[in-house]
Amino acid sequence: MDKIVVLDFGSQYSHLICRRIREFSVYAELVPFDISYEELQKHNPKGIIFSGGPSSVYSSEAPMPENKIFEMNLPLLGICYGHQLIVNKYGGKVKRANKEYGSSLLTIDNDKDLLNGVGESVRAWMSHGDEAEQIPPGFQVIGHTESAKAAAIASEEKSVYGIQFHPEVVHTEQGTEILKNFVLKVCNAKQEWTMEGFIESSVEKISKIEGNVLCGVSGGIDSTVAALLIHKAIGDRLKCVFVNNGLLRLNEEKEIEEMFRDNFKVNFSPVDASQEFLGKLKGISDPEEKRKIVGEEFVRVFTNFAEKSGPFKWLAQGTLYPDVIESGVSKGPAAVIKSHHNVGGLPEWLNLEILEPLRELYKDEVRQIAKILNVPEKLFMRHPFPGPGLSVRIIGEVTPSKLEICKIASKIVEDELLEANLYSKVWQAYAAVGDDRAVGVVGDERKYGNIVMIRVVDSIDAMTADWTRLPHGLLEKISNRITNEIEDVTWVTYTISSKPPATIEPQ
Ligand code: XMP
């Protein structure tokens, strides 16, 4: 399959370049900037892209690709820092400039190839402190902005291009067109990357493995899709285990069992360990201690299962591409590739090899596969849910009554957002409960009941989050339902702290 390789110089947008290219069905891979010439050759790329990055090319610590890479004579596109690298490498000059951040009007001076079909001018997203003062011999300016005279440059003869702006972010108009021009027209890459093709080839690969596979499923999209792909390849040699830790959302364990066992006919073993988990959490109110207990208990239950139901040769995990590849700049080259194991801490004597069928994929690609494999939409539309479950949404000790309140109140929040068509527009939405109580009046009686906190947040990647400005009428309805339907609750509050300084989960 034709492939574009993106060298990562540490831009926060590096992964986005690959995603945008894959969206038009060409396979793109992110590699560390210091990949060796020999390694890069093994990729057999149709073209190379240098990402942006925080460094300056004239700094002594500037990350540089291996020189021989330029001798491959492949089409090359530099973005932002990558643009400056190209200017520098081919004999131009880069200078410190006024910082330009945000949207600028890019005027097209030559629309022959890279900027073909994008119009006379477009808004382009800038984020840089350096600029090309003098372009290299043999290059010409193909686009400029008011402050950057050489915002886009080209050497048609060499098929080398540099652009100061970021075509991969949505704020750049026609950004995808520009990437398409490079990938499809300059590199002549074929559009061969489809999720149907991925399913077919990975099923073929997985069907060749020997021995039994153990897969811990959580009901989340990643472990579900990983399990279904493996099941398609090896049928009942895959055994899925689902650990009910007693900290799941209302009726979640039943829904998951129904889906795997009844719908998908997968070899599925639910383990109800809720009493063990809740027993270990009894009397514990420290947030970190609670997380540790849930993690350790999970490993214990999982290991017991593996021991009793084995032997297994493989442990399957739903690790995704962004977990596998980290920035090539912020980590030293040796630490660049990390194997991110969701089920951490399993004892070595289990002697399991790791099978990660989704390690080349982005989340939106996993969602596409889920659709193709008929995973119910409800599952892949569901908000992220933390591994330690409701133990992080119950402030203080996890008690049966707080657990019950948390489950029912959260279901009300989710249902009302679904009803108002807002569920998919927010990042997460739930109810939390602690030990604080407040006085209410029920009928003619005073009642000292629990306080429930509603938390609904908008976010793009969970790194930062803002509280969602829900309509007052909707908040009122949620509050009324919670106090009417849950006997022990007298007050409902809405959490209006953003992250930072707050976090999304309270514990
Ligand atoms: P915070 O609370 O740190 O959460 O703002 C950020 C995102 O991570 C989720 N989260 C977790 N996910 N294991 C997980 O798998 C955990 O221990 C955990 N803690 C928080 C949280 O739901 C939010 O999406």
Short mmCIF file of C-alpha atoms and ligand atoms in Angstrom, two decimals:
data_model
loop_
_atom_site.label_atom_id
_atom_site.label_comp_id
_atom_site.label_asym_id
_atom_site.label_seq_id
_atom_site.Cartn_x
_atom_site.Cartn_y
_atom_site.Cartn_z
CA MET A 1 0.00 0.00 0.00
CA ASP A 2 1.26 3.48 -0.84
CA LYS A 3 2.43 5.35 2.21
CA ILE A 4 3.36 8.88 3.29
CA VAL A 5 5.79 9.18 6.18
CA VAL A 6 5.56 12.17 8.52
CA LEU A 7 8.70 13.03 10.49
CA ASP A 8 7.68 14.33 13.90
CA PHE A 9 9.55 17.41 15.06
CA GLY A 10 7.34 17.79 18.11
CA SER A 11 4.37 19.80 16.92
CA GLN A 12 1.14 19.35 18.81
CA TYR A 13 -0.43 18.84 15.37
CA SER A 14 1.85 16.04 14.11
CA HIS A 15 -0.75 13.30 14.54
CA LEU A 16 -3.32 15.50 12.83
CA ILE A 17 -1.27 15.52 9.62
CA CYS A 18 -1.51 11.71 9.48
CA ARG A 19 -5.19 11.72 10.34
CA ARG A 20 -6.05 14.24 7.63
CA ILE A 21 -4.17 12.20 5.03
CA ARG A 22 -5.80 8.97 6.12
CA GLU A 23 -9.19 10.68 5.83
CA PHE A 24 -8.71 10.72 2.08
CA SER A 25 -7.69 7.05 2.14
CA VAL A 26 -3.92 7.25 1.87
CA TYR A 27 -1.95 5.52 4.62
CA ALA A 28 0.24 7.89 6.63
CA GLU A 29 2.58 7.06 9.48
CA LEU A 30 4.27 9.25 12.05
CA VAL A 31 7.93 8.49 12.81
CA PRO A 32 10.49 10.21 15.05
CA PHE A 33 12.45 12.98 13.31
CA ASP A 34 15.73 11.14 13.88
CA ILE A 35 14.67 7.95 12.12
CA SER A 36 17.67 6.48 10.32
CA TYR A 37 17.93 6.53 6.57
CA GLU A 38 17.86 2.71 6.51
CA GLU A 39 14.72 2.57 8.65
CA LEU A 40 12.99 5.15 6.51
CA GLN A 41 13.86 3.22 3.38
CA LYS A 42 12.11 0.17 4.81
CA HIS A 43 8.88 2.22 4.88
CA ASN A 44 9.21 2.69 1.13
CA PRO A 45 7.35 6.04 1.26
CA LYS A 46 5.81 7.80 -1.73
CA GLY A 47 6.58 11.13 -0.07
CA ILE A 48 7.85 12.67 3.14
CA ILE A 49 6.38 15.42 5.32
CA PHE A 50 8.33 17.31 7.98
CA SER A 51 5.98 18.37 10.78
CA GLY A 52 6.09 21.61 12.68
CA GLY A 53 7.86 21.84 16.02
CA PRO A 54 8.78 24.24 18.80
CA SER A 55 12.49 24.64 17.89
CA SER A 56 14.37 27.19 15.80
CA VAL A 57 16.53 25.87 12.97
CA TYR A 58 19.41 28.18 13.93
CA SER A 59 19.53 26.90 17.52
CA SER A 60 22.39 24.53 18.35
CA GLU A 61 19.87 21.99 19.63
CA ALA A 62 17.64 22.14 16.59
CA PRO A 63 16.36 18.65 15.71
CA MET A 64 17.63 17.69 12.26
CA PRO A 65 16.79 14.71 10.08
CA GLU A 66 19.60 12.52 8.79
CA ASN A 67 21.24 14.15 5.78
CA LYS A 68 20.89 11.11 3.54
CA ILE A 69 17.12 11.47 3.74
CA PHE A 70 17.37 14.46 1.41
CA GLU A 71 19.24 12.31 -1.08
CA MET A 72 16.29 9.94 -1.47
CA ASN A 73 14.92 12.47 -3.96
CA LEU A 74 11.38 11.87 -2.75
CA PRO A 75 8.68 14.55 -2.81
CA LEU A 76 9.02 16.55 0.37
CA LEU A 77 6.66 18.92 2.16
CA GLY A 78 7.78 20.96 5.17
CA ILE A 79 5.18 22.47 7.48
CA CYS A 80 6.08 25.38 9.79
CA TYR A 81 9.36 24.24 11.45
CA GLY A 82 9.60 21.75 8.56
CA HIS A 83 9.33 24.67 6.13
CA GLN A 84 12.19 26.45 7.87
CA LEU A 85 14.26 23.28 7.81
CA ILE A 86 13.84 23.11 4.05
CA VAL A 87 14.73 26.79 3.63
CA ASN A 88 17.82 26.25 5.74
CA LYS A 89 18.87 22.96 4.15
CA TYR A 90 18.59 24.15 0.53
CA GLY A 91 20.58 27.33 1.12
CA GLY A 92 18.04 29.99 2.14
CA LYS A 93 17.98 31.98 5.39
CA VAL A 94 15.65 31.80 8.38
CA LYS A 95 15.36 34.68 10.83
CA ARG A 96 13.56 35.36 14.06
CA ALA A 97 10.36 37.27 13.30
CA ASN A 98 7.46 38.69 15.22
CA LYS A 99 5.40 35.87 16.61
CA GLU A 100 2.45 35.18 14.36
CA TYR A 101 -0.30 33.13 15.90
CA GLY A 102 -3.77 32.62 14.49
CA SER A 103 -5.41 33.08 11.16
CA SER A 104 -3.79 35.08 8.32
CA LEU A 105 -4.83 35.69 4.76
CA LEU A 106 -2.66 33.70 2.40
CA THR A 107 -2.49 35.12 -1.12
CA ILE A 108 -1.75 32.51 -3.76
CA ASP A 109 1.02 33.54 -6.19
CA ASN A 110 1.29 30.30 -8.13
CA ASP A 111 -1.45 27.71 -8.17
CA LYS A 112 0.21 25.20 -10.44
CA ASP A 113 0.58 22.22 -8.12
CA LEU A 114 0.62 22.44 -4.32
CA LEU A 115 -1.89 25.28 -4.12
CA ASN A 116 -3.89 24.19 -7.14
CA GLY A 117 -7.62 24.81 -6.94
CA VAL A 118 -7.64 26.57 -3.58
CA GLY A 119 -8.68 29.96 -4.99
CA GLU A 120 -6.97 33.35 -5.02
CA SER A 121 -6.58 33.56 -1.27
CA VAL A 122 -7.42 31.48 1.79
CA ARG A 123 -7.35 31.91 5.54
CA ALA A 124 -4.39 29.94 6.87
CA TRP A 125 -3.48 29.03 10.45
CA MET A 126 -0.10 30.33 11.59
CA SER A 127 1.81 29.48 14.71
CA HIS A 128 5.45 30.47 14.46
CA GLY A 129 8.21 32.77 15.67
CA ASP A 130 10.65 32.36 12.76
CA GLU A 131 10.27 32.97 9.07
CA ALA A 132 12.12 32.55 5.78
CA GLU A 133 14.06 35.75 5.10
CA GLN A 134 15.65 34.50 1.93
CA ILE A 135 14.40 31.54 -0.06
CA PRO A 136 16.85 28.95 -1.39
CA PRO A 137 18.14 29.15 -4.97
CA GLY A 138 15.90 27.28 -7.38
CA PHE A 139 12.81 27.85 -5.23
CA GLN A 140 10.00 30.28 -5.87
CA VAL A 141 7.38 31.87 -3.65
CA ILE A 142 3.95 30.38 -4.36
CA GLY A 143 2.04 32.10 -1.55
CA HIS A 144 2.51 34.99 0.87
CA THR A 145 0.77 36.70 3.77
CA GLU A 146 1.03 40.30 4.88
CA SER A 147 3.81 39.51 7.32
CA ALA A 148 5.40 36.43 5.74
CA LYS A 149 6.73 37.09 2.25
CA ALA A 150 7.61 33.43 1.72
CA ALA A 151 4.70 31.67 3.44
CA ALA A 152 4.67 28.99 0.74
CA ILE A 153 7.63 28.06 -1.45
CA ALA A 154 8.27 25.42 -4.08
CA SER A 155 10.93 23.82 -6.17
CA GLU A 156 8.86 22.05 -8.78
CA GLU A 157 11.96 20.49 -10.24
CA LYS A 158 12.86 18.79 -6.95
CA SER A 159 9.21 18.31 -5.84
CA VAL A 160 10.15 20.04 -2.58
CA TYR A 161 7.65 22.39 -0.89
CA GLY A 162 7.58 24.43 2.28
CA ILE A 163 4.59 26.09 3.92
CA GLN A 164 4.71 28.30 6.97
CA PHE A 165 1.08 27.60 7.93
CA HIS A 166 -0.64 24.44 9.16
CA PRO A 167 -2.83 22.80 6.50
CA GLU A 168 -3.77 20.01 8.93
CA VAL A 169 -5.84 22.19 11.29
CA VAL A 170 -9.46 22.95 10.47
CA HIS A 171 -8.84 26.70 10.75
CA THR A 172 -6.89 26.58 7.48
CA GLU A 173 -9.38 26.85 4.64
CA GLN A 174 -8.73 24.27 1.94
CA GLY A 175 -6.05 22.69 4.14
CA THR A 176 -7.14 19.20 3.11
CA GLU A 177 -7.01 20.27 -0.57
CA ILE A 178 -3.41 21.38 -0.10
CA LEU A 179 -2.47 18.06 1.54
CA LYS A 180 -4.35 16.22 -1.21
CA ASN A 181 -2.44 18.13 -3.88
CA PHE A 182 0.83 17.08 -2.30
CA VAL A 183 -0.11 13.47 -1.57
CA LEU A 184 -2.19 12.61 -4.64
CA LYS A 185 -0.71 14.85 -7.33
CA VAL A 186 2.91 15.44 -6.33
CA CYS A 187 3.56 12.06 -4.67
CA ASN A 188 1.10 10.14 -6.86
CA ALA A 189 0.02 8.08 -3.88
CA LYS A 190 -2.90 5.74 -4.45
CA GLN A 191 -5.97 5.93 -2.19
CA GLU A 192 -5.81 2.39 -0.88
CA TRP A 193 -6.35 2.82 2.87
CA THR A 194 -9.90 1.78 3.78
CA MET A 195 -11.27 0.29 6.94
CA GLU A 196 -12.79 -2.60 4.99
CA GLY A 197 -9.30 -3.33 3.67
CA PHE A 198 -7.85 -3.00 7.16
CA ILE A 199 -10.35 -5.50 8.57
CA GLU A 200 -9.58 -7.96 5.82
CA SER A 201 -5.81 -7.76 6.15
CA SER A 202 -5.74 -7.81 9.94
CA VAL A 203 -8.12 -10.79 10.09
CA GLU A 204 -5.80 -12.57 7.70
CA LYS A 205 -2.75 -11.73 9.83
CA ILE A 206 -4.40 -12.67 13.13
CA SER A 207 -5.72 -15.95 11.75
CA LYS A 208 -2.12 -17.14 11.40
CA ILE A 209 -1.32 -16.94 15.11
CA GLU A 210 -1.22 -20.07 17.18
CA GLY A 211 -2.56 -20.64 20.68
CA ASN A 212 -5.40 -19.09 22.62
CA VAL A 213 -5.99 -15.39 23.13
CA LEU A 214 -7.24 -13.75 26.30
CA CYS A 215 -8.92 -10.37 26.00
CA GLY A 216 -10.17 -8.27 28.87
CA VAL A 217 -13.18 -6.33 27.67
CA SER A 218 -14.61 -3.28 29.41
CA GLY A 219 -17.53 -2.48 27.14
CA GLY A 220 -15.53 0.46 25.76
CA ILE A 221 -15.12 0.78 22.02
CA ASP A 222 -11.41 -0.07 21.81
CA SER A 223 -11.46 -3.41 23.63
CA THR A 224 -14.76 -4.32 21.92
CA VAL A 225 -13.44 -3.70 18.41
CA ALA A 226 -10.14 -5.46 19.21
CA ALA A 227 -12.08 -8.49 20.47
CA LEU A 228 -14.40 -8.58 17.45
CA LEU A 229 -11.52 -8.44 14.97
CA ILE A 230 -9.73 -11.28 16.73
CA HIS A 231 -12.97 -13.25 16.98
CA LYS A 232 -13.49 -12.89 13.26
CA ALA A 233 -10.03 -14.37 12.74
CA ILE A 234 -9.83 -17.20 15.28
CA GLY A 235 -13.39 -17.73 16.62
CA ASP A 236 -13.52 -19.52 19.95
CA ARG A 237 -9.76 -19.55 20.42
CA LEU A 238 -10.44 -16.04 21.73
CA LYS A 239 -11.75 -15.88 25.28
CA CYS A 240 -13.10 -12.55 26.51
CA VAL A 241 -13.30 -11.82 30.18
CA PHE A 242 -15.33 -9.02 31.63
CA VAL A 243 -14.72 -8.04 35.23
CA ASN A 244 -17.70 -6.51 36.99
CA ASN A 245 -16.08 -4.40 39.69
CA GLY A 246 -19.40 -3.17 41.08
CA LEU A 247 -18.45 0.38 40.05
CA LEU A 248 -20.11 0.47 36.64
CA ARG A 249 -22.90 2.62 35.30
CA LEU A 250 -26.52 1.51 35.86
CA ASN A 251 -27.17 -1.90 34.22
CA GLU A 252 -23.91 -1.66 32.27
CA GLU A 253 -22.82 -5.22 33.10
CA LYS A 254 -26.06 -6.67 31.68
CA GLU A 255 -25.80 -4.63 28.50
CA ILE A 256 -22.20 -5.70 27.91
CA GLU A 257 -22.97 -9.36 28.48
CA GLU A 258 -25.93 -9.19 26.12
CA MET A 259 -23.86 -7.58 23.41
CA PHE A 260 -20.94 -10.02 23.52
CA ARG A 261 -22.68 -13.27 24.32
CA ASP A 262 -26.05 -12.87 22.60
CA ASN A 263 -25.32 -10.47 19.75
CA PHE A 264 -21.79 -11.34 18.78
CA LYS A 265 -21.69 -14.94 20.01
CA VAL A 266 -18.21 -14.41 21.37
CA ASN A 267 -16.68 -16.81 23.91
CA PHE A 268 -17.45 -14.51 26.84
CA SER A 269 -16.93 -14.96 30.58
CA PRO A 270 -18.34 -12.38 32.95
CA VAL A 271 -16.72 -12.41 36.38
CA ASP A 272 -18.80 -10.80 39.08
CA ALA A 273 -16.19 -9.52 41.50
CA SER A 274 -18.29 -6.63 42.77
CA GLN A 275 -18.38 -7.88 46.35
CA GLU A 276 -14.60 -8.28 46.45
CA PHE A 277 -13.99 -4.78 45.05
CA LEU A 278 -16.54 -3.11 47.32
CA GLY A 279 -15.24 -5.11 50.30
CA LYS A 280 -11.67 -3.88 49.69
CA LEU A 281 -12.91 -0.29 49.32
CA LYS A 282 -14.80 -0.37 52.61
CA GLY A 283 -13.62 2.34 54.99
CA ILE A 284 -11.28 3.91 52.38
CA SER A 285 -11.84 7.54 51.52
CA ASP A 286 -8.48 8.71 50.14
CA PRO A 287 -8.79 9.15 46.34
CA GLU A 288 -5.37 7.76 45.44
CA GLU A 289 -5.78 4.80 47.75
CA LYS A 290 -9.13 4.00 46.16
CA ARG A 291 -7.61 4.06 42.67
CA LYS A 292 -4.75 1.82 43.81
CA ILE A 293 -7.11 -0.71 45.37
CA VAL A 294 -9.27 -0.89 42.23
CA GLY A 295 -6.18 -1.36 40.05
CA GLU A 296 -4.67 -4.07 42.24
CA GLU A 297 -7.95 -5.91 42.64
CA PHE A 298 -8.42 -5.88 38.88
CA VAL A 299 -5.02 -7.48 38.35
CA ARG A 300 -5.80 -10.10 41.00
CA VAL A 301 -9.18 -11.06 39.50
CA PHE A 302 -7.81 -11.01 35.96
CA THR A 303 -4.78 -13.12 36.87
CA ASN A 304 -7.00 -15.68 38.66
CA PHE A 305 -9.14 -15.96 35.60
CA ALA A 306 -6.16 -16.33 33.26
CA GLU A 307 -4.71 -19.05 35.48
CA LYS A 308 -7.92 -21.03 35.74
CA SER A 309 -9.10 -20.70 32.15
CA GLY A 310 -5.77 -21.00 30.34
CA PRO A 311 -3.42 -21.79 28.96
CA PHE A 312 -3.25 -18.62 26.91
CA LYS A 313 -0.47 -17.61 24.61
CA TRP A 314 -1.63 -14.07 23.91
CA LEU A 315 -3.09 -11.13 25.76
CA ALA A 316 -5.13 -8.86 23.47
CA GLN A 317 -5.36 -5.14 24.09
CA GLY A 318 -7.12 -2.22 22.43
CA THR A 319 -4.05 0.05 22.29
CA LEU A 320 -4.39 2.81 19.69
CA TYR A 321 -1.81 4.54 17.50
CA PRO A 322 -1.39 7.74 19.54
CA ASP A 323 -0.51 5.56 22.56
CA VAL A 324 2.20 3.79 20.59
CA ILE A 325 3.93 6.79 19.04
CA GLU A 326 4.90 9.72 21.15
CA SER A 327 6.48 12.96 20.12
CA GLY A 328 9.94 12.51 18.70
CA VAL A 329 11.24 15.64 20.38
CA SER A 330 9.90 15.78 23.91
CA LYS A 331 11.19 12.26 24.63
CA GLY A 332 14.66 11.06 23.83
CA PRO A 333 14.84 8.76 20.81
CA ALA A 334 15.06 5.67 23.01
CA ALA A 335 11.81 6.51 24.76
CA VAL A 336 9.97 7.35 21.61
CA ILE A 337 8.05 4.17 21.24
CA LYS A 338 6.24 3.15 24.35
CA SER A 339 4.08 0.13 24.65
CA HIS A 340 1.08 1.51 26.44
CA HIS A 341 -0.58 -1.39 28.18
CA ASN A 342 -4.05 -0.74 29.46
CA VAL A 343 -3.89 -3.86 31.59
CA GLY A 344 -0.72 -2.93 33.42
CA GLY A 345 0.91 -4.86 36.18
CA LEU A 346 0.10 -8.41 35.08
CA PRO A 347 2.61 -10.87 36.51
CA GLU A 348 5.32 -12.05 34.17
CA TRP A 349 4.78 -15.72 34.96
CA LEU A 350 1.59 -15.55 32.92
CA ASN A 351 4.06 -15.36 30.07
CA LEU A 352 1.67 -13.73 27.64
CA GLU A 353 2.57 -12.17 24.35
CA ILE A 354 0.80 -8.93 23.53
CA LEU A 355 -1.60 -8.74 20.60
CA GLU A 356 -2.65 -5.19 19.69
CA PRO A 357 -4.76 -5.27 16.53
CA LEU A 358 -5.60 -1.54 16.69
CA ARG A 359 -2.10 -0.21 17.18
CA GLU A 360 -2.05 1.42 13.73
CA LEU A 361 -5.39 3.15 14.14
CA TYR A 362 -6.79 6.46 15.28
CA LYS A 363 -9.98 6.63 17.32
CA ASP A 364 -12.15 7.78 14.43
CA GLU A 365 -10.91 4.82 12.39
CA VAL A 366 -11.85 2.47 15.24
CA ARG A 367 -15.31 4.04 15.22
CA GLN A 368 -15.59 3.35 11.49
CA ILE A 369 -14.64 -0.28 12.05
CA ALA A 370 -17.17 -0.53 14.87
CA LYS A 371 -19.84 0.61 12.43
CA ILE A 372 -18.77 -1.89 9.79
CA LEU A 373 -18.81 -4.69 12.39
CA ASN A 374 -22.33 -3.68 13.51
CA VAL A 375 -21.39 -2.62 17.02
CA PRO A 376 -24.50 -0.89 18.40
CA GLU A 377 -24.21 2.87 17.89
CA LYS A 378 -25.07 3.43 21.55
CA LEU A 379 -21.71 1.94 22.48
CA PHE A 380 -19.46 4.01 20.30
CA MET A 381 -21.35 7.21 21.01
CA ARG A 382 -20.99 6.73 24.76
CA HIS A 383 -18.81 9.16 26.71
CA PRO A 384 -15.42 8.06 28.07
CA PHE A 385 -15.67 6.34 31.43
CA PRO A 386 -12.74 6.13 33.85
CA GLY A 387 -11.13 2.75 34.58
CA PRO A 388 -11.71 2.99 38.35
CA GLY A 389 -15.39 3.59 37.56
CA LEU A 390 -17.73 5.26 39.99
CA SER A 391 -15.13 5.10 42.77
CA VAL A 392 -13.76 8.37 41.37
CA ARG A 393 -17.22 9.95 41.23
CA ILE A 394 -18.05 9.09 44.81
CA ILE A 395 -16.29 11.50 47.11
CA GLY A 396 -15.05 9.80 50.27
CA GLU A 397 -15.91 6.20 51.09
CA VAL A 398 -17.74 4.12 48.49
CA THR A 399 -20.90 2.95 50.26
CA PRO A 400 -23.85 1.02 48.77
CA SER A 401 -26.19 3.98 49.24
CA LYS A 402 -23.84 6.52 47.61
CA LEU A 403 -23.23 4.06 44.78
CA GLU A 404 -26.96 3.71 44.20
CA ILE A 405 -27.43 7.51 44.18
CA CYS A 406 -24.52 7.99 41.79
CA LYS A 407 -25.81 5.35 39.35
CA ILE A 408 -29.42 6.53 39.21
CA ALA A 409 -28.61 10.25 39.16
CA SER A 410 -26.04 9.74 36.38
CA LYS A 411 -28.57 7.78 34.34
CA ILE A 412 -31.01 10.69 34.70
CA VAL A 413 -28.33 13.15 33.54
CA GLU A 414 -27.44 10.99 30.53
CA ASP A 415 -31.07 10.33 29.58
CA GLU A 416 -32.06 13.98 29.77
CA LEU A 417 -29.09 15.04 27.63
CA LEU A 418 -29.99 12.39 25.07
CA GLU A 419 -33.58 13.59 25.07
CA ALA A 420 -32.42 17.19 24.55
CA ASN A 421 -30.10 16.08 21.73
CA LEU A 422 -27.10 17.34 23.65
CA TYR A 423 -25.46 14.08 24.69
CA SER A 424 -23.12 13.79 21.72
CA LYS A 425 -22.24 17.47 21.86
CA VAL A 426 -20.68 17.30 25.33
CA TRP A 427 -17.54 15.45 26.39
CA GLN A 428 -18.74 13.87 29.62
CA ALA A 429 -21.87 14.13 31.77
CA TYR A 430 -22.52 12.47 35.09
CA ALA A 431 -23.60 12.93 38.70
CA ALA A 432 -21.22 12.74 41.66
CA VAL A 433 -22.02 12.39 45.32
CA GLY A 434 -20.13 12.93 48.55
CA ASP A 435 -20.87 12.92 52.26
CA ASP A 436 -22.21 16.45 52.57
CA ARG A 437 -25.85 16.68 53.43
CA ALA A 438 -28.40 19.46 53.27
CA VAL A 439 -31.83 20.00 54.73
CA GLY A 440 -34.89 19.69 52.53
CA VAL A 441 -38.63 19.63 53.06
CA VAL A 442 -40.57 16.64 51.84
CA GLY A 443 -44.29 17.01 52.36
CA ASP A 444 -44.42 18.67 55.77
CA GLU A 445 -41.29 17.03 57.04
CA ARG A 446 -37.74 18.22 57.31
CA LYS A 447 -35.31 15.82 55.76
CA TYR A 448 -31.55 15.69 55.97
CA GLY A 449 -30.50 14.26 52.60
CA ASN A 450 -27.55 13.91 50.21
CA ILE A 451 -26.27 16.59 47.86
CA VAL A 452 -25.79 15.48 44.27
CA MET A 453 -23.36 17.33 42.00
CA ILE A 454 -24.01 17.37 38.27
CA ARG A 455 -20.91 17.67 36.10
CA VAL A 456 -21.21 18.27 32.36
CA VAL A 457 -18.11 19.39 30.46
CA ASP A 458 -17.00 20.32 26.97
CA SER A 459 -13.54 19.22 25.94
CA ILE A 460 -11.54 18.17 22.91
CA ASP A 461 -8.99 15.86 24.46
CA ALA A 462 -9.67 15.87 28.24
CA MET A 463 -6.47 17.86 28.80
CA THR A 464 -8.54 20.97 29.39
CA ALA A 465 -12.29 21.24 29.87
CA ASP A 466 -14.95 23.85 30.35
CA TRP A 467 -18.29 23.44 32.08
CA THR A 468 -21.16 23.22 29.64
CA ARG A 469 -23.64 26.10 29.65
CA LEU A 470 -26.72 23.87 29.76
CA PRO A 471 -30.09 25.59 29.35
CA HIS A 472 -31.62 26.45 32.74
CA GLY A 473 -34.81 24.60 31.85
CA LEU A 474 -32.84 21.40 31.30
CA LEU A 475 -30.94 21.80 34.59
CA GLU A 476 -34.25 22.32 36.34
CA LYS A 477 -35.69 19.17 34.82
CA ILE A 478 -32.63 17.11 35.78
CA SER A 479 -32.71 18.48 39.32
CA ASN A 480 -36.44 17.79 39.73
CA ARG A 481 -36.11 14.27 38.46
CA ILE A 482 -33.19 13.51 40.77
CA THR A 483 -34.89 14.81 43.91
CA ASN A 484 -38.19 13.15 42.99
CA GLU A 485 -36.79 9.81 41.92
CA ILE A 486 -34.04 9.32 44.50
CA GLU A 487 -35.41 9.37 47.98
CA ASP A 488 -32.21 10.27 49.79
CA VAL A 489 -31.35 13.36 47.75
CA THR A 490 -32.48 16.82 48.88
CA TRP A 491 -30.17 19.15 46.92
CA VAL A 492 -28.76 19.15 43.40
CA THR A 493 -25.87 21.42 42.44
CA TYR A 494 -24.22 22.17 39.09
CA THR A 495 -20.42 22.17 38.95
CA ILE A 496 -19.05 25.23 37.18
CA SER A 497 -15.32 24.70 37.64
CA SER A 498 -13.23 24.40 34.51
CA LYS A 499 -10.11 22.28 34.08
CA PRO A 500 -7.71 23.70 35.13
CA PRO A 501 -7.81 24.32 38.03
CA ALA A 502 -10.38 21.55 38.59
CA THR A 503 -10.20 18.13 36.92
CA ILE A 504 -13.01 16.40 35.08
CA GLU A 505 -13.46 13.72 37.75
CA PRO A 506 -13.72 14.79 41.38
CA GLN A 507 -11.39 12.08 42.80
P1 XMP B 1 -9.38 14.21 34.91
O1 XMP B 1 -10.29 13.90 36.06
O2 XMP B 1 -7.95 13.92 35.22
O3 XMP B 1 -9.78 13.18 33.75
O4 XMP B 1 -9.59 15.59 34.36
C1 XMP B 1 -9.38 13.29 32.42
C2 XMP B 1 -10.06 12.18 31.63
O5 XMP B 1 -9.56 10.90 32.04
C3 XMP B 1 -10.60 10.10 32.58
N1 XMP B 1 -10.00 9.44 33.73
C4 XMP B 1 -9.56 8.17 33.73
N2 XMP B 1 -9.58 7.24 32.78
N3 XMP B 1 -8.52 5.71 34.24
C5 XMP B 1 -9.09 5.99 33.04
O6 XMP B 1 -9.14 5.10 32.19
C6 XMP B 1 -8.45 6.60 35.25
O7 XMP B 1 -7.94 6.32 36.33
C7 XMP B 1 -9.00 7.91 34.98
N4 XMP B 1 -9.12 9.03 35.72
C8 XMP B 1 -9.73 9.98 34.93
C9 XMP B 1 -11.73 11.05 32.91
O8 XMP B 1 -12.99 10.41 32.87
C10 XMP B 1 -11.57 12.10 31.84
O9 XMP B 1 -12.15 11.69 30.61
#
